[in-house]
XYZ file of C-alpha atoms in Angstrom:
678
model
C 60.237 -4.397 45.814
C 58.759 -3.831 42.386
C 57.023 -6.749 40.688
C 59.808 -7.035 38.114
C 62.424 -7.139 40.888
C 60.535 -9.926 42.635
C 60.411 -11.967 39.424
C 64.126 -11.282 38.890
C 64.852 -12.623 42.385
C 62.901 -15.787 41.559
C 65.057 -16.263 38.467
C 68.153 -16.001 40.648
C 66.753 -19.021 42.521
C 66.085 -21.016 39.376
C 62.414 -20.111 38.823
C 62.240 -18.734 35.269
C 58.558 -18.953 34.298
C 55.116 -18.445 35.786
C 54.257 -22.105 35.225
C 57.457 -23.208 36.961
C 56.683 -20.894 39.901
C 53.151 -22.249 40.363
C 54.422 -25.826 40.199
C 57.056 -25.230 42.879
C 55.294 -22.695 45.107
C 52.118 -24.707 45.556
C 53.521 -28.230 45.354
C 52.632 -28.905 48.997
C 48.950 -28.335 48.150
C 49.051 -31.367 45.871
C 47.598 -34.355 47.652
C 44.887 -32.163 49.092
C 44.222 -30.764 45.640
C 44.988 -32.179 42.210
C 47.227 -30.441 39.706
C 44.063 -29.663 37.717
C 42.511 -28.086 40.821
C 45.612 -25.998 41.355
C 45.581 -24.832 37.744
C 41.935 -23.813 38.079
C 42.699 -21.819 41.241
C 45.486 -19.989 39.442
C 42.934 -18.685 36.926
C 40.211 -17.939 39.480
C 39.305 -14.411 40.594
C 38.465 -13.656 44.214
C 37.059 -10.295 45.322
C 37.935 -9.109 48.825
C 36.459 -5.757 49.874
C 38.480 -4.392 52.798
C 42.089 -5.051 53.797
C 41.642 -4.468 57.527
C 40.472 -6.817 60.287
C 40.013 -10.047 58.320
C 40.672 -8.812 54.782
C 44.451 -8.985 54.961
C 44.326 -12.498 56.416
C 41.877 -13.601 53.704
C 44.082 -12.196 50.962
C 47.183 -13.947 52.271
C 45.341 -17.235 52.802
C 43.996 -17.195 49.237
C 47.310 -16.111 47.706
C 48.998 -19.086 49.419
C 46.171 -21.371 48.251
C 47.339 -20.484 44.744
C 44.517 -18.195 43.644
C 45.934 -16.073 40.845
C 43.605 -13.088 40.430
C 42.060 -10.620 42.879
C 39.869 -7.579 43.108
C 40.582 -5.813 46.392
C 39.541 -2.502 47.917
C 40.305 -0.222 50.833
C 40.761 3.510 51.393
C 42.002 3.452 55.005
C 45.469 3.624 56.566
C 47.025 1.548 59.338
C 47.085 2.784 62.943
C 48.315 1.355 66.234
C 44.824 0.175 67.238
C 45.015 -2.306 64.316
C 48.057 -4.142 65.713
C 46.171 -6.793 67.671
C 44.535 -8.408 64.642
C 45.279 -6.922 61.197
C 47.760 -8.746 58.985
C 49.423 -5.679 57.508
C 49.557 -3.611 60.710
C 53.197 -3.152 61.694
C 55.302 -0.265 62.899
C 56.731 0.326 59.393
C 53.197 0.397 57.933
C 51.840 3.003 60.375
C 50.079 5.725 58.416
C 50.486 3.731 55.198
C 47.622 2.858 52.910
C 46.209 -0.584 53.741
C 45.574 -1.418 50.118
C 49.116 -0.647 48.950
C 50.616 -2.457 51.940
C 48.644 -5.635 51.324
C 49.272 -5.602 47.575
C 52.987 -5.538 48.369
C 52.556 -8.390 50.852
C 50.604 -10.511 48.363
C 53.045 -9.920 45.517
C 55.946 -10.787 47.799
C 54.411 -14.286 47.962
C 53.238 -14.505 44.337
C 54.642 -11.821 42.037
C 52.687 -13.323 39.143
C 49.341 -12.611 40.829
C 47.045 -10.176 39.043
C 45.569 -7.712 41.512
C 43.041 -5.076 40.502
C 42.714 -2.413 43.190
C 39.858 -0.126 44.178
C 41.577 2.558 46.273
C 38.387 4.527 46.882
C 36.640 1.489 48.358
C 33.487 0.070 46.828
C 30.318 2.032 46.172
C 27.199 1.971 44.041
C 29.227 3.540 41.241
C 31.947 0.864 41.002
C 30.236 -2.202 42.439
C 29.559 -3.832 39.067
C 33.176 -3.346 38.032
C 34.311 -4.838 41.359
C 32.161 -7.942 40.755
C 32.807 -8.425 37.038
C 34.501 -11.753 36.298
C 34.633 -12.753 39.959
C 34.223 -16.395 41.040
C 33.580 -15.707 44.711
C 33.419 -12.699 47.041
C 34.995 -12.969 50.481
C 33.302 -10.340 52.628
C 35.871 -8.373 54.659
C 34.061 -5.100 55.123
C 34.166 -3.409 58.493
C 31.401 -4.746 60.727
C 29.689 -1.367 60.852
C 29.663 -0.781 57.072
C 26.183 -2.251 56.855
C 24.706 -0.340 53.903
C 27.529 -1.115 51.472
C 27.638 -4.739 52.708
C 23.940 -5.119 51.988
C 24.407 -3.572 48.545
C 27.340 -5.908 47.823
C 25.525 -9.098 48.826
C 22.358 -8.253 46.927
C 24.209 -7.187 43.771
C 26.406 -10.297 43.843
C 23.307 -12.503 44.000
C 21.873 -10.806 40.924
C 25.166 -11.230 39.060
C 25.399 -14.927 39.954
C 28.359 -14.620 42.362
C 28.770 -16.508 45.643
C 29.560 -14.505 48.789
C 31.234 -16.014 51.836
C 31.212 -13.998 55.042
C 32.927 -14.898 58.302
C 32.957 -12.792 61.426
C 35.709 -12.901 64.075
C 33.522 -13.026 67.177
C 35.305 -13.378 70.488
C 37.747 -16.245 69.950
C 35.520 -17.853 67.344
C 34.629 -17.615 63.680
C 31.036 -17.632 62.473
C 30.536 -18.260 58.750
C 27.685 -17.992 56.263
C 27.573 -18.660 52.521
C 25.175 -16.797 50.242
C 24.476 -18.584 46.972
C 23.127 -16.903 43.844
C 21.172 -20.068 42.988
C 19.607 -21.370 46.201
C 19.014 -20.581 49.851
C 18.065 -17.187 51.272
C 19.204 -13.755 50.187
C 20.776 -11.178 52.473
C 17.629 -9.176 53.274
C 15.511 -12.276 53.710
C 17.966 -14.078 55.999
C 18.812 -11.112 58.222
C 15.178 -9.913 58.121
C 16.030 -6.419 56.911
C 12.880 -4.328 56.746
C 12.039 -0.665 56.309
C 12.634 1.952 59.015
C 15.308 -0.035 60.856
C 17.839 2.033 62.784
C 21.583 1.520 62.232
C 21.688 -0.200 65.638
C 18.955 -2.600 64.448
C 21.023 -3.367 61.363
C 24.164 -4.103 63.369
C 22.319 -6.336 65.823
C 20.422 -8.187 63.087
C 23.680 -8.918 61.295
C 25.342 -10.177 64.498
C 22.369 -12.357 65.461
C 22.143 -13.919 62.001
C 25.878 -14.446 61.641
C 26.092 -16.423 64.907
C 22.599 -17.755 65.736
C 23.893 -20.014 68.527
C 26.484 -17.696 69.969
C 29.357 -19.480 71.647
C 31.151 -16.318 72.771
C 28.493 -14.867 75.086
C 29.824 -16.775 78.103
C 33.194 -15.037 78.018
C 32.630 -11.766 76.143
C 32.160 -8.562 78.135
C 29.138 -7.049 76.390
C 29.775 -3.717 78.109
C 32.640 -3.353 75.605
C 30.210 -3.566 72.679
C 29.016 -0.107 71.698
C 27.021 0.122 68.473
C 26.752 3.886 68.816
C 30.517 4.339 69.046
C 31.005 1.555 66.467
C 33.352 -0.334 68.756
C 33.771 -3.838 70.097
C 36.441 -6.378 71.116
C 38.289 -8.502 68.566
C 41.195 -10.958 68.509
C 43.819 -12.305 66.116
C 42.829 -15.857 67.081
C 39.356 -15.294 65.645
C 40.738 -13.571 62.541
C 42.969 -16.558 61.806
C 40.047 -18.945 62.279
C 38.024 -16.853 59.822
C 40.793 -17.034 57.236
C 41.068 -20.819 57.561
C 37.324 -21.465 57.356
C 36.777 -19.088 54.448
C 39.799 -20.278 52.457
C 38.460 -23.827 52.574
C 34.914 -22.799 51.649
C 35.959 -20.434 48.856
C 38.187 -23.166 47.432
C 35.235 -25.619 47.431
C 33.051 -23.067 45.644
C 35.656 -22.317 42.963
C 36.411 -25.989 42.351
C 32.839 -27.235 42.741
C 33.869 -29.737 45.388
C 31.201 -31.132 47.671
C 27.825 -29.713 48.511
C 27.709 -26.035 49.425
C 25.268 -25.248 52.233
C 24.138 -21.637 51.835
C 22.160 -19.536 54.298
C 20.046 -20.305 56.254
C 22.769 -22.879 57.057
C 25.312 -21.486 59.530
C 28.642 -22.581 61.028
C 30.539 -21.398 64.094
C 33.779 -22.764 65.478
C 35.010 -21.616 68.902
C 38.265 -23.265 69.869
C 38.345 -21.331 73.163
C 35.307 -23.308 74.304
C 36.141 -26.246 71.995
C 32.725 -26.054 70.380
C 31.642 -26.430 66.766
C 28.065 -25.495 66.019
C 26.220 -25.797 62.759
C 22.619 -25.875 61.778
C 19.867 -24.428 59.642
C 18.124 -21.313 60.880
C 14.748 -21.745 59.229
C 13.295 -18.360 58.424
C 16.556 -16.624 59.319
C 16.086 -13.842 61.835
C 12.309 -14.175 61.470
C 12.483 -17.369 63.489
C 10.605 -16.838 66.798
C 13.608 -17.848 68.909
C 15.794 -15.368 67.015
C 13.300 -12.601 67.704
C 13.335 -13.478 71.395
C 17.153 -13.510 71.482
C 17.274 -10.159 69.722
C 14.911 -8.683 72.284
C 17.089 -9.950 75.153
C 20.324 -8.675 73.602
C 18.677 -5.331 72.855
C 17.868 -4.979 76.539
C 21.447 -5.859 77.519
C 22.854 -3.298 75.098
C 20.360 -0.668 76.261
C 21.531 -1.373 79.790
C 25.125 -0.898 78.673
C 24.164 2.423 77.076
C 23.278 3.684 80.553
C 26.812 3.118 81.789
C 28.535 6.217 83.114
C 32.279 6.210 82.592
C 35.082 8.571 81.640
C 36.051 8.657 77.992
C 39.725 8.853 77.114
C 40.312 11.802 74.770
C 42.142 11.303 71.513
C 45.891 11.711 71.909
C 46.811 14.780 69.832
C 49.298 14.266 67.036
C 52.212 16.662 67.384
C 55.447 17.242 65.517
C 58.596 18.638 67.038
C 57.821 20.174 70.418
C 59.321 23.584 71.072
C 59.638 25.445 74.361
C 55.952 26.373 74.354
C 53.828 23.229 74.271
C 50.891 23.079 71.853
C 47.606 23.793 73.609
C 46.143 20.337 72.726
C 49.096 18.677 74.478
C 48.681 20.674 77.691
C 44.945 20.093 77.557
C 45.400 16.321 77.190
C 47.870 16.212 80.095
C 45.467 18.203 82.278
C 42.533 15.929 81.397
C 44.662 12.967 82.440
C 45.581 14.732 85.678
C 41.981 15.193 86.777
C 41.289 11.474 86.401
C 43.012 11.151 89.776
C 40.947 9.797 92.691
C 39.616 12.066 95.427
C 37.527 11.505 98.539
C 33.931 10.938 97.414
C 35.021 12.308 94.019
C 34.961 15.911 95.264
C 37.785 16.895 92.849
C 39.599 19.408 95.116
C 41.851 21.024 92.490
C 42.511 24.230 90.611
C 45.077 24.808 87.867
C 47.029 27.484 86.082
C 48.094 26.357 82.630
C 50.678 28.321 80.678
C 53.323 27.792 77.998
C 54.979 24.575 79.163
C 53.803 24.219 82.758
C 50.822 23.401 84.943
C 50.466 24.800 88.461
C 48.313 22.762 90.831
C 46.367 24.372 93.669
C 44.345 22.800 96.472
C 40.694 23.869 96.429
C 39.959 23.741 100.158
C 36.352 24.867 99.813
C 35.027 21.737 98.118
C 35.580 19.327 101.024
C 35.341 20.248 104.689
C 33.956 16.881 105.699
C 34.858 15.035 108.892
C 37.008 12.625 106.903
C 39.134 15.389 105.410
C 40.969 16.419 108.580
C 43.374 19.299 107.873
C 42.673 18.674 104.134
C 44.761 15.476 104.291
C 42.522 13.486 101.924
C 42.546 16.331 99.402
C 46.326 16.763 99.632
C 46.802 13.045 98.940
C 44.490 13.467 95.950
C 46.661 16.331 94.675
C 49.645 13.972 94.822
C 47.731 11.543 92.606
C 47.035 14.376 90.144
C 50.770 15.132 89.953
C 51.574 11.514 89.138
C 48.944 11.433 86.390
C 50.337 14.629 84.862
C 53.825 13.142 84.845
C 52.693 9.846 83.313
C 50.550 11.481 80.608
C 53.397 13.807 79.606
C 55.541 10.812 78.638
C 53.166 10.117 75.731
C 54.715 13.167 74.083
C 58.301 12.336 75.100
C 58.171 15.023 77.796
C 60.114 15.011 81.043
C 58.396 16.519 84.105
C 60.211 18.816 86.495
C 58.052 18.664 89.638
C 58.474 21.405 92.219
C 56.375 20.655 95.312
C 55.100 23.542 97.471
C 56.747 26.389 95.526
C 57.858 29.298 97.681
C 55.649 32.362 97.620
C 52.742 30.466 96.100
C 50.578 30.342 99.214
C 49.447 27.417 101.316
C 47.149 26.164 98.581
C 49.888 25.981 95.904
C 50.669 22.273 95.830
C 53.043 21.986 92.896
C 54.441 23.490 89.753
C 55.073 20.959 86.975
C 57.232 22.089 84.054
C 57.451 19.931 80.950
C 60.566 19.727 78.798
C 61.419 17.711 75.713
C 63.514 14.916 77.148
C 62.787 12.111 74.652
C 61.226 10.194 77.532
C 59.759 6.778 76.725
C 56.007 6.475 77.078
C 55.035 5.193 80.525
C 53.192 1.846 80.147
C 50.755 2.981 82.849
C 49.403 5.847 80.719
C 46.401 3.952 79.225
C 45.294 2.904 82.695
C 44.745 6.478 83.845
C 41.371 6.088 82.109
C 40.754 2.528 83.324
C 41.587 2.963 87.025
C 38.495 2.922 89.209
C 37.076 1.844 92.558
C 35.406 -1.563 92.471
C 33.078 -2.225 95.427
C 31.944 -5.652 94.250
C 32.788 -8.766 96.250
C 36.044 -10.186 94.902
C 36.711 -13.897 94.306
C 39.594 -14.589 96.762
C 41.916 -15.496 93.892
C 45.530 -15.780 94.984
C 47.609 -13.014 93.406
C 50.982 -14.243 92.024
C 54.003 -13.212 94.048
C 55.477 -11.530 90.974
C 52.480 -9.180 90.846
C 52.896 -8.307 94.515
C 56.540 -7.527 93.822
C 55.431 -5.185 91.023
C 53.297 -3.310 93.530
C 56.192 -2.965 95.946
C 58.422 -1.733 93.143
C 55.811 0.862 92.190
C 56.389 2.774 95.439
C 60.154 2.255 95.636
C 60.857 5.346 93.508
C 59.223 7.598 96.128
C 61.444 8.458 99.112
C 59.987 7.583 102.501
C 56.986 5.693 101.087
C 56.246 2.117 102.130
C 53.675 -0.394 100.921
C 52.568 -2.961 103.515
C 50.699 -6.016 102.193
C 48.549 -8.615 103.943
C 47.430 -11.733 102.057
C 46.995 -14.543 104.623
C 43.386 -15.549 105.333
C 43.711 -15.385 109.125
C 45.193 -11.875 109.075
C 42.564 -10.796 106.545
C 39.881 -11.888 109.028
C 41.482 -9.556 111.594
C 41.471 -6.729 109.042
C 37.794 -7.437 108.311
C 36.883 -7.172 111.999
C 38.827 -3.912 112.281
C 37.142 -2.401 109.207
C 33.738 -3.464 110.506
C 34.243 -1.437 113.708
C 35.472 1.623 111.797
C 32.579 1.525 109.342
C 30.064 1.257 112.191
C 31.220 4.712 113.240
C 30.558 6.057 109.754
C 26.888 5.123 109.914
C 26.457 6.470 113.456
C 28.082 9.862 112.840
C 25.690 12.511 111.537
C 28.161 14.772 109.654
C 29.649 11.787 107.795
C 26.220 10.409 106.955
C 25.028 13.746 105.621
C 28.206 14.318 103.605
C 27.905 10.859 102.038
C 24.327 11.488 100.976
C 25.292 14.885 99.641
C 27.766 13.166 97.293
C 25.557 10.262 96.101
C 23.930 10.949 92.708
C 20.689 9.019 92.915
C 19.791 9.340 89.203
C 21.793 9.162 85.991
C 20.775 12.726 85.105
C 21.950 13.948 88.487
C 25.318 12.222 87.996
C 25.840 13.614 84.501
C 24.752 17.128 85.455
C 26.917 17.286 88.590
C 29.948 15.388 87.209
C 31.201 14.834 90.765
C 30.269 12.520 93.643
C 29.322 9.013 92.598
C 26.327 7.427 90.855
C 24.201 5.270 93.128
C 25.054 2.181 91.045
C 28.753 2.848 91.646
C 28.265 1.761 95.268
C 27.412 -1.796 94.117
C 24.899 -2.061 96.954
C 22.400 -4.210 95.055
C 18.682 -3.527 94.839
C 18.116 -3.994 98.589
C 21.073 -1.781 99.420
C 19.890 0.952 97.060
C 16.437 0.892 98.653
C 18.101 1.198 102.066
C 20.265 4.130 100.932
C 17.269 5.965 99.497
C 15.175 5.285 102.587
C 17.863 6.549 104.985
C 18.874 9.747 103.202
C 17.658 11.823 106.144
C 19.510 11.638 109.443
C 16.213 10.978 111.236
C 15.638 7.846 109.149
C 19.234 6.735 109.658
C 18.894 7.223 113.410
C 15.955 4.812 113.432
C 17.940 2.324 111.320
C 20.861 2.537 113.753
C 18.532 2.085 116.734
C 17.136 -1.081 115.147
C 20.649 -2.312 114.334
C 19.976 -2.200 110.587
C 22.703 0.395 110.061
C 25.319 -2.188 110.961
C 24.548 -3.988 107.697
C 26.583 -1.261 105.970
C 29.597 -2.107 108.123
C 28.969 -5.812 107.552
C 29.115 -5.224 103.791
C 32.575 -3.662 104.243
C 33.652 -6.639 106.332
C 32.486 -9.085 103.673
C 34.416 -7.056 101.114
C 37.670 -7.678 103.001
C 36.912 -11.381 103.448
C 36.331 -11.785 99.698
C 39.593 -10.081 98.783
C 42.962 -11.451 97.743
C 44.759 -9.044 100.020
C 44.946 -5.688 101.755
C 47.515 -2.944 101.290
C 48.521 0.074 103.350
C 50.528 2.986 101.942
C 52.456 5.016 104.521
C 55.033 7.796 104.294
C 57.685 9.036 106.721
C 56.084 12.236 107.943
C 52.701 13.922 108.130
C 53.542 17.213 106.437
C 51.949 18.399 103.197
C 54.981 17.476 101.112
C 55.074 13.976 102.625
C 51.408 13.430 101.827
C 51.783 14.716 98.265
C 54.535 12.161 97.657
C 52.365 9.529 99.320
C 49.551 10.445 96.914
C 51.896 9.990 93.951
C 52.925 6.552 95.193
C 49.319 5.574 95.849
C 48.258 6.493 92.313
C 51.128 4.544 90.806
C 50.197 1.515 92.907
C 46.562 1.794 91.839
C 47.484 2.154 88.159
C 49.754 -0.887 88.370
C 46.890 -2.899 89.815
C 44.665 -1.752 86.946
C 47.367 -2.783 84.468
C 47.522 -6.237 86.090
C 43.729 -6.586 85.869
C 43.365 -6.469 89.655
C 40.466 -4.593 91.242
C 40.918 -2.046 94.016
C 38.748 -0.449 96.698
C 39.887 2.191 99.199
C 39.030 1.421 102.831
C 39.653 5.002 103.887
C 37.873 5.075 107.245
C 40.709 3.468 109.212
C 43.547 5.632 107.849
C 41.664 8.930 107.926
C 40.242 8.274 111.383
C 43.768 7.529 112.603
C 45.148 10.743 111.115
C 42.386 12.764 112.819
C 43.041 10.948 116.124
C 46.802 11.544 115.756
C 46.658 15.209 114.700
C 43.533 16.505 116.470
C 43.016 14.136 119.369
C 40.299 11.789 120.536
C 37.927 14.612 121.481
C 37.073 15.053 117.797
C 35.113 11.788 118.087
C 31.870 11.149 119.942
C 32.375 9.619 123.413
C 30.514 6.450 122.409
C 32.914 5.903 119.539
C 36.181 6.286 121.420
C 36.116 2.776 122.945
C 35.414 1.326 119.488
C 38.333 3.251 118.045
C 40.689 2.043 120.753
C 39.810 -1.490 119.704
C 40.463 -0.479 116.076
C 43.875 0.963 116.974
C 44.879 -2.150 118.899
C 44.108 -4.299 115.868
C 45.692 -1.800 113.466
C 49.007 -1.798 115.322
C 49.070 -5.585 115.614
C 48.452 -5.963 111.905
C 51.144 -3.481 110.861
C 53.879 -3.658 113.540
C 56.485 -2.215 111.158
C 54.659 1.149 110.966
C 55.686 4.040 113.217
C 52.203 5.065 114.311
C 53.340 8.263 115.986
C 55.388 9.662 113.106
C 54.259 8.117 109.807
C 51.617 9.586 107.549
C 48.888 7.087 106.710
C 47.928 7.540 103.062
C 45.371 4.780 102.439
C 44.272 1.302 103.442
C 42.818 -0.621 100.484
C 41.690 -4.078 99.461
C 42.537 -5.754 96.161
C 41.545 -8.857 94.235
C 39.925 -10.176 91.085
C 36.345 -9.205 90.286
C 33.998 -8.508 87.405
C 34.247 -4.920 86.125
C 31.795 -2.363 87.479
C 29.131 -0.866 85.257
C 28.994 2.658 86.685
C 32.154 4.714 87.015
C 32.628 8.195 88.408
C 33.187 11.042 85.977
C 34.949 14.386 86.242
C 33.913 17.955 85.707
C 35.026 19.558 82.474
C 38.707 20.417 82.592
C 38.174 24.126 81.945
C 36.068 24.406 85.107
C 39.249 23.863 87.156
C 41.103 26.846 85.717
C 42.112 29.309 88.394
C-alpha cells in the first residue's frame, strides 16, 4: 500500500493525526519509557546499512520502539537462501529488492516514519550523506563487507556518531559499542594493520566481536569458509541481536545510563544459557587474543584442506520446451555422478542429447575381486539413475526410465527421458551433495522408530526390494562377529589388498588430480592406522603383518564400527539379474539419501554381500581354501540374522551400518562430468 493509503486506513480506525498515532501505537512502551522519551525517539534518526541478515530485524525493532526517522541502504535482492534468518525474506519477496521490501514493511507499522533510502548501498562517495543528522548507526552490513564497515566506523567516529554492532554468532549475539568520545576506535580495537589479507580481516573482526566465544562448543567450524564467504547463521541469533541493539541504541539516543564502549564487550548465548561481558584491554593486541587467533587460524587452515564435492548452482530456466537447456542436462548429469560406487571407481559413461541421458556401464574401470560379474558396478548404475530422477524434479521434470533398452548392448543400463510434468521438487535433492560414507565410530544413539519407518518407506516404491533392519544390541554383536570374519579375508587376499591400495590417494594432490578412489583421511583410520596403511602398501609387507596377526586389527576396526552403531540394514531384491540389481541400486540410493536427510551417518559393509554374491554365482572355488571354512561360518551367521531372506534366489545389494556421528572431514570427489561422455 502507498503511504497515503496507509494513513487513510488509520483514519478509518479513528487515528487522524501523527501525534494521535504515536500516542496510541507506542502506548505500551510507556512505563518503560516516559512520554518525553517517546517523543524524543520519534524525532531521532537511526542509520541502518544493510537490510539483510540482521538489518531487517533491526529496522523493525526500532520502528516498533517508536523511532521516527531512518537512513537505510541495500542494493541486493531476496533469495531462498535468506529464508532461515532475514526478516523480509518470503516467497512473495523472492527476487524483490530488499530495500523496497523493508521500507514497505516499516511503513506498514508506522506510515508517518521518514525513511531516506540509499539504493546503491553505502560507499566513500555517499557516506557523509548517510551519516548526516544521525543519532546512532546500527551496523547491519554483511559480515564479509569488511572494507566498507571499517570506513563506516571510522567516519562515524570523526563525525561524532555512535555505532552499535551485533553479530549473530551461532545461537548467540555478541555486541560492541563504538563511541565517538571515549574508548577505542575500530582499527585500534580490532588491531587492523597494514598488509593484512581479507581472511585476516574477517578473523580479526570475529575474534574482537566475541572475545570469549560461547558458540565454539556447538558450532561446526568446517562450515566456516572465509574464502567462499560462507558460514552458518540462525534466526534465533538474529532476534537476539535485534533485542540487544534496540535496547542499547535507545539508551544512547535518550542518554540513559552509562554506555560502555569498546573495549567493553557483551555476548548472550541462550542456547548455553551464558551471558559474558568484560573489557578486552588492548583489544585484539591482548596476548591471549593473539594466541586464540593463532589457534583458530590453524583450525581454519585445516578446514581449507578438506576435500569435498561442491554442489553446482541450480540454473535458472524459464518455460522448458521439448529440448532441455544444456545447463539443465548438465546439472542433472552432475547430480547423477554423485552416486556411490565401489572404492569410488565411477563405472559410468553417458550419452546426453536433447531431453535424455543414456547410461552405460564402464566395465573396464573395475575388475576387482569384489566386483563379481560387475554386480557392484551395476548397483552403482542404479544409484546414478535415482540421482538423475531426483535432480530432474528441481526443474519440474518427470523421468521416463527405460532399463536395459533393446539393441543397446550389454553395457547399456538405462535410457532416461525427461518431460515437463510439473513434478514437485523431491526433498531429497539437496542431499545428493551431502550423502557420504562415514567410517567414524558412531555413538550408539537409539534411532526413533519413525525414522526407521521412513527408511522402510523409501524402498517400498521399488518392486521386489526389501530393507531388513537390525537394531538390538545382542543381534548387533552377532553382526559384528560376522563382519570381523569377512574383513579378515579382505586383508589376507592379495588381489583385494592390491586393489584397495591402488584406490587409496595418500596425498591431497593425488586425490585432487585423480578425482577417484578415496583420500587417505576418508578412511578415518587415525594416525596409527594411516601409518599402518602406508607401511603395508606392498603385499610383502602385508604378508608379514598378517603372519604377526597385526592385519586382524583392520577387521577388528570393522567389528568395533558395528558395535558402535545404532543399527544395521540389508537391502535385497527378488532376483540376481541386471535389471533386479539396477532397481536395488535405486532403492539403496534413496535409503542412503533419506538417512542423510535425517542426519544419520552411513557406512557400507560390502564384504559380506559381495562375497555372498560371488559364492552364489561363481562357487566356493573362487575363494582360497583357507578362507572357505571362515566363509561357511559367515554364512551360518548371515542366514540366522536374516531368516526372511531367500538366500538362493535374492540379490544382495548391500549390508550397511547406520548411526549418529560427527561429520567426516575428507569426502570423495568425482571426475569432471564431461570425462564420462561416451
